[in-house]
Short mmCIF file of N, CA, C and O in Angstrom, two decimals:
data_model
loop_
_atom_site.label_atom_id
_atom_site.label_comp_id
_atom_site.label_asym_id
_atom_site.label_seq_id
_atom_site.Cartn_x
_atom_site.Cartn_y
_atom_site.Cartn_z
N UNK A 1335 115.60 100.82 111.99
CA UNK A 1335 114.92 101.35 110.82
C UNK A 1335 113.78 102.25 111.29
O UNK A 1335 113.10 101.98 112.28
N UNK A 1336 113.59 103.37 110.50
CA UNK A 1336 112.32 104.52 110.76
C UNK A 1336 111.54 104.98 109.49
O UNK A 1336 111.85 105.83 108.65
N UNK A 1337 110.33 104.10 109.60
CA UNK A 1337 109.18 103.81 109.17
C UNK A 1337 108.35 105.25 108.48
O UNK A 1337 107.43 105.69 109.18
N UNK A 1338 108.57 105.79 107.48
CA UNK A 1338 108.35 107.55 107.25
C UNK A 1338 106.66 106.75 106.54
O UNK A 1338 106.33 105.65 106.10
N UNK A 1339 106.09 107.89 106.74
CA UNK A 1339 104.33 108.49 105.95
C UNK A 1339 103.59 107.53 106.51
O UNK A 1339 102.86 106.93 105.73
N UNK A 1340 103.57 107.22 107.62
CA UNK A 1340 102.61 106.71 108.61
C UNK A 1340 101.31 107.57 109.15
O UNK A 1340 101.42 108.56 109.88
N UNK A 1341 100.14 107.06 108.69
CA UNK A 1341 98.68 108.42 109.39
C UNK A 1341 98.10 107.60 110.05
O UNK A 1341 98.29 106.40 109.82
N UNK A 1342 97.24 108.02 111.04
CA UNK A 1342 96.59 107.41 112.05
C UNK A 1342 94.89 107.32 111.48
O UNK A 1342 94.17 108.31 111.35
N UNK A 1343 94.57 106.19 111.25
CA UNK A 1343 93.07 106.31 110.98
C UNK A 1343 92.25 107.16 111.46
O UNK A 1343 91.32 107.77 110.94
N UNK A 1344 92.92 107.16 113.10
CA UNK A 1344 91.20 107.75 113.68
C UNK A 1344 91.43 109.32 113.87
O UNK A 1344 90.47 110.09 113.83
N UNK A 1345 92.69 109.74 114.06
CA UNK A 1345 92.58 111.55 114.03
C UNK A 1345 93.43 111.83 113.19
O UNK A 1345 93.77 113.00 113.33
N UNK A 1346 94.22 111.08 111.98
CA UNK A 1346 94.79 111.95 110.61
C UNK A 1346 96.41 112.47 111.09
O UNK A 1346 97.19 113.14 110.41
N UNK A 1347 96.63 111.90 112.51
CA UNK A 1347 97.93 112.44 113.08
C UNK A 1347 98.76 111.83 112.50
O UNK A 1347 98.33 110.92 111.79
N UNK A 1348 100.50 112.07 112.54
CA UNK A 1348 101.25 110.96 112.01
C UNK A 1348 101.72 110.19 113.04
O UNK A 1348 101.57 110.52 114.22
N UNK A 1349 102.24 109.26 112.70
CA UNK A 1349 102.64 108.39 113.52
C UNK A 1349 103.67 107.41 113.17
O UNK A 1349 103.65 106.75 112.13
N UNK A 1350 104.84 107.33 114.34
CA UNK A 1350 106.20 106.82 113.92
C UNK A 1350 106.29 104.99 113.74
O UNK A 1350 105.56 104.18 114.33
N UNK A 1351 107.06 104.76 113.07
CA UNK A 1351 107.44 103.64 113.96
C UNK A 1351 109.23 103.43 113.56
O UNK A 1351 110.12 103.96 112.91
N UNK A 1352 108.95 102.16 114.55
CA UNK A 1352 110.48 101.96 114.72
C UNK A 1352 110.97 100.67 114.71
O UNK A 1352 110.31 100.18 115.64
N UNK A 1353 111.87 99.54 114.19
CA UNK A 1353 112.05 98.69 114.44
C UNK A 1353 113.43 98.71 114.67
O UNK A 1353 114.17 99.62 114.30
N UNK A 1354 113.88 97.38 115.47
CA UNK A 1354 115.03 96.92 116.10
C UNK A 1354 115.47 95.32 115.83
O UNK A 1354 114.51 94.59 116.05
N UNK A 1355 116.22 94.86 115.58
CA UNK A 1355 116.13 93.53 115.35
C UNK A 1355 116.85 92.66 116.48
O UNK A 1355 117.84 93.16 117.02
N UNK A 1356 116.42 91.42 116.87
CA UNK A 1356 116.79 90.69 118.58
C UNK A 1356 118.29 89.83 117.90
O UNK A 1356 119.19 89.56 118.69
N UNK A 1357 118.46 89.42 116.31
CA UNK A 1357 119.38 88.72 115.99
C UNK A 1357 119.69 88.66 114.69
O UNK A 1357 119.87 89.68 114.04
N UNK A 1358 119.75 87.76 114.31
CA UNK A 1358 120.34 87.66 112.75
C UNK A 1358 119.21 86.86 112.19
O UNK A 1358 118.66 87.46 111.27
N UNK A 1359 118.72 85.76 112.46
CA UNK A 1359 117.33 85.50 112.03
C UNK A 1359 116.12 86.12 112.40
O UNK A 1359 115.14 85.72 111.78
N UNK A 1360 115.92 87.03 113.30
CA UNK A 1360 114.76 86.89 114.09
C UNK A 1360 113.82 88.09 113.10
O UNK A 1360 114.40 88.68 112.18
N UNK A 1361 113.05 88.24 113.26
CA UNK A 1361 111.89 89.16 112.84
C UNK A 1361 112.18 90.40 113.68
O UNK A 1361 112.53 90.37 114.86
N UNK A 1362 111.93 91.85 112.72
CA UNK A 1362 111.71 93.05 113.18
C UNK A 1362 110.85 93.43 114.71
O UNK A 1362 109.79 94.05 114.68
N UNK A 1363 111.32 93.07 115.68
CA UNK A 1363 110.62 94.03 116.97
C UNK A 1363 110.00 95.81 116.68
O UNK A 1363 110.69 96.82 116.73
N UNK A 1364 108.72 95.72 116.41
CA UNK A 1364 107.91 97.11 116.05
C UNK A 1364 107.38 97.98 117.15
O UNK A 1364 106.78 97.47 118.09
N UNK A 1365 107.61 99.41 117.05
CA UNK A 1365 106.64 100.10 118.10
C UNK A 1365 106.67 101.21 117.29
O UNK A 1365 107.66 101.76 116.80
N UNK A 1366 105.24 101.55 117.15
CA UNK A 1366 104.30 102.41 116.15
C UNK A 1366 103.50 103.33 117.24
O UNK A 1366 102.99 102.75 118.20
N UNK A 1367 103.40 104.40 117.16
CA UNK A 1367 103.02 105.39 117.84
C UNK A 1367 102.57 106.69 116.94
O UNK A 1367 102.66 106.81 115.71
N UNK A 1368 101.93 107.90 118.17
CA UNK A 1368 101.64 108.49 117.01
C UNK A 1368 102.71 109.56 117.91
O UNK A 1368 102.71 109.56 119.14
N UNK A 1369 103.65 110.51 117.02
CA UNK A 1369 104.28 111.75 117.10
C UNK A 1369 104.20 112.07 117.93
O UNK A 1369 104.91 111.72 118.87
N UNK A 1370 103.07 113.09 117.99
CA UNK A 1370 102.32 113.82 119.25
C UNK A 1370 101.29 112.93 119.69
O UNK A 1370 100.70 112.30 118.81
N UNK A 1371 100.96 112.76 120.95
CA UNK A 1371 99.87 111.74 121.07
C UNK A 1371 98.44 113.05 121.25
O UNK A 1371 98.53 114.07 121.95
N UNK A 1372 97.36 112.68 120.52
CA UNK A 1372 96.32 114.05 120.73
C UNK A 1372 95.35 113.21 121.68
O UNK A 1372 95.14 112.04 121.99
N UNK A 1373 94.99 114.27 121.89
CA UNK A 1373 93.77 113.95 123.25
C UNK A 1373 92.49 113.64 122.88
O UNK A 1373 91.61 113.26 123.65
N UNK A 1374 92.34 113.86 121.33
CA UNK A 1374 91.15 113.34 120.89
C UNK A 1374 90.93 112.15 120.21
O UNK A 1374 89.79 111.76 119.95
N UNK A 1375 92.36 111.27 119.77
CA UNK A 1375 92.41 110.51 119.48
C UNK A 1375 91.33 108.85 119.71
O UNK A 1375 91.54 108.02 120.59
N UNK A 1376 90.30 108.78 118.70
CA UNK A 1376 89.40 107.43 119.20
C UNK A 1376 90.35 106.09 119.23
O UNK A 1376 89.96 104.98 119.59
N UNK A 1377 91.55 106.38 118.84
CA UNK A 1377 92.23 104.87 118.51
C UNK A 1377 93.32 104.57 119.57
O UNK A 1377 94.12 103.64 119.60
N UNK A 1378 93.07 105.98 120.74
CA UNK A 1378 94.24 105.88 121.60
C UNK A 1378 94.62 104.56 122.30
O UNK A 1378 95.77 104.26 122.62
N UNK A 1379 93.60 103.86 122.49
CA UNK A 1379 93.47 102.53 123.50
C UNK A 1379 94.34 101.49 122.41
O UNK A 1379 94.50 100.33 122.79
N UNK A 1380 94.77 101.79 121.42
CA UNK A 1380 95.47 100.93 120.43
C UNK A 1380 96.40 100.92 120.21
O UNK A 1380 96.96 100.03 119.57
N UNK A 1381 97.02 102.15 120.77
CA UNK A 1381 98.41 102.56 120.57
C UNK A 1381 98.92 102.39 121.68
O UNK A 1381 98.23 102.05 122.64
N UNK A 1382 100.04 102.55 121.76
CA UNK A 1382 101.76 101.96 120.90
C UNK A 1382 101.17 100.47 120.31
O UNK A 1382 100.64 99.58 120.98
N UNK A 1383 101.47 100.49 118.75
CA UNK A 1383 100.97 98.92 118.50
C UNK A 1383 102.66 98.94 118.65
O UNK A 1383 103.50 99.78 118.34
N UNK A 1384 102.75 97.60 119.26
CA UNK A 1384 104.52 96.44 119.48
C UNK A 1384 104.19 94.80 119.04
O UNK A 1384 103.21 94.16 118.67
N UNK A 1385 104.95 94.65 119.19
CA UNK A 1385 105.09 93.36 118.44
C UNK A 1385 106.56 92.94 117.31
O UNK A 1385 107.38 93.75 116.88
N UNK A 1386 106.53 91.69 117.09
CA UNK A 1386 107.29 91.07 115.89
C UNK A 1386 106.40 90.67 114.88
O UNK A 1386 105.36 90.02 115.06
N UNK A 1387 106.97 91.22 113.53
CA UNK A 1387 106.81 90.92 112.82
C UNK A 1387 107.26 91.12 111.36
O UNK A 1387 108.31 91.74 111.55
N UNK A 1388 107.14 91.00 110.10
CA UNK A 1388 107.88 90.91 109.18
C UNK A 1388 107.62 92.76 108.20
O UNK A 1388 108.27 93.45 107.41
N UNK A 1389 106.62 92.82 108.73
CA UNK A 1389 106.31 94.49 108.02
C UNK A 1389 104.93 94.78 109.21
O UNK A 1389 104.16 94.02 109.79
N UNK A 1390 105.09 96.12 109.22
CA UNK A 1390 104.32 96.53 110.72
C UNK A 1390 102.50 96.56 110.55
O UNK A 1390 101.63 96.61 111.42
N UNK A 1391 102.38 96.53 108.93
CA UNK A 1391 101.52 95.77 109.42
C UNK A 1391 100.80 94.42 108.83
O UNK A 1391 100.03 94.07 107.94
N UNK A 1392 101.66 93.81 110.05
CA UNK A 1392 101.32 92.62 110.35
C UNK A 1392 100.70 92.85 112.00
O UNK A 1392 99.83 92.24 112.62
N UNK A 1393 101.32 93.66 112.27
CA UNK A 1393 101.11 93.88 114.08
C UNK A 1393 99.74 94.09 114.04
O UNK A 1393 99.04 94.89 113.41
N UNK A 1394 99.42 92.99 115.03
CA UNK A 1394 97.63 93.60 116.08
C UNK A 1394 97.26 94.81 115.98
O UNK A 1394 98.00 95.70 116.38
N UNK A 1395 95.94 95.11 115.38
CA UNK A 1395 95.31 95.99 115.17
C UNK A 1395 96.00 97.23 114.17
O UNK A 1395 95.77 98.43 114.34
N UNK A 1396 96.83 96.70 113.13
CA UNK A 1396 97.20 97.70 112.03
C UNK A 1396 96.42 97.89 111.50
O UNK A 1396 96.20 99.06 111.17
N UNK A 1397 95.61 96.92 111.14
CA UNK A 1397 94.37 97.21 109.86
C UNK A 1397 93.40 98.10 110.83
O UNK A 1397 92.34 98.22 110.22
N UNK A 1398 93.33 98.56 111.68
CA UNK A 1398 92.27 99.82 112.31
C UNK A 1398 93.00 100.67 112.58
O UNK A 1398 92.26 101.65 112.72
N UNK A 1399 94.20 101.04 112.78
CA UNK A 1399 95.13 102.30 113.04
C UNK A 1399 95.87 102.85 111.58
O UNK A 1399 95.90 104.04 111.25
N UNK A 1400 96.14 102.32 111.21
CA UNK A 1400 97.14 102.65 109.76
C UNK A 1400 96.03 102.76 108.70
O UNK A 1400 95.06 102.01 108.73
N UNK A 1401 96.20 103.72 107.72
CA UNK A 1401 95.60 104.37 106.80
C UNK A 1401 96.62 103.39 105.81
O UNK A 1401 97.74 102.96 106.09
N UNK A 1402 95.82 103.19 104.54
CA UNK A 1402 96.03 102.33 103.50
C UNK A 1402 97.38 102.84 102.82
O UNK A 1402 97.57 103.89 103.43
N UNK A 1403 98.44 102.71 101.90
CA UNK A 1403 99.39 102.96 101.36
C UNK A 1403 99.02 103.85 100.12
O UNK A 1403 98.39 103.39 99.16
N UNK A 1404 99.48 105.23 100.21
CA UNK A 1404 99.05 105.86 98.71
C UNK A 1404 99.52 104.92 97.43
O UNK A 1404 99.26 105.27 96.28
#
């Protein structure tokens, strides 16, 4: 699955994500990135957020990278 209208809090870039699933029960495996990675980015040390979980954000440190849902 590919995760569309993703913005990056700290420089307004977009940013993908992607999930994969390990089985038939298991929870979404996430990796969230941004597009282009920019060089000015303050949130770079945060990115690629990865992880499992049930919607991405749930993953470590969404609530400081991901911009709220229009």
């Amino acid at each position: 699955m590919i995760h569309a209208s993703l913005v990056c809090q700290g420089c307004s870039g977009t940013l993908y994500a992607v999930s994969t699933h390990g089985g038939a029960a298991s929870l979404p495996i996430w990796k969230v990135d941004h597009d282009h990675t920019p060089t000015a980015c303050p949130l770079r040390p945060l990115l690629p957020l990865e992880g499992t979980a049930a919607d991405i954000r749930e993953l470590p440190h969404a609530d400081h990278v991901l911009t709220q849902p229009a």
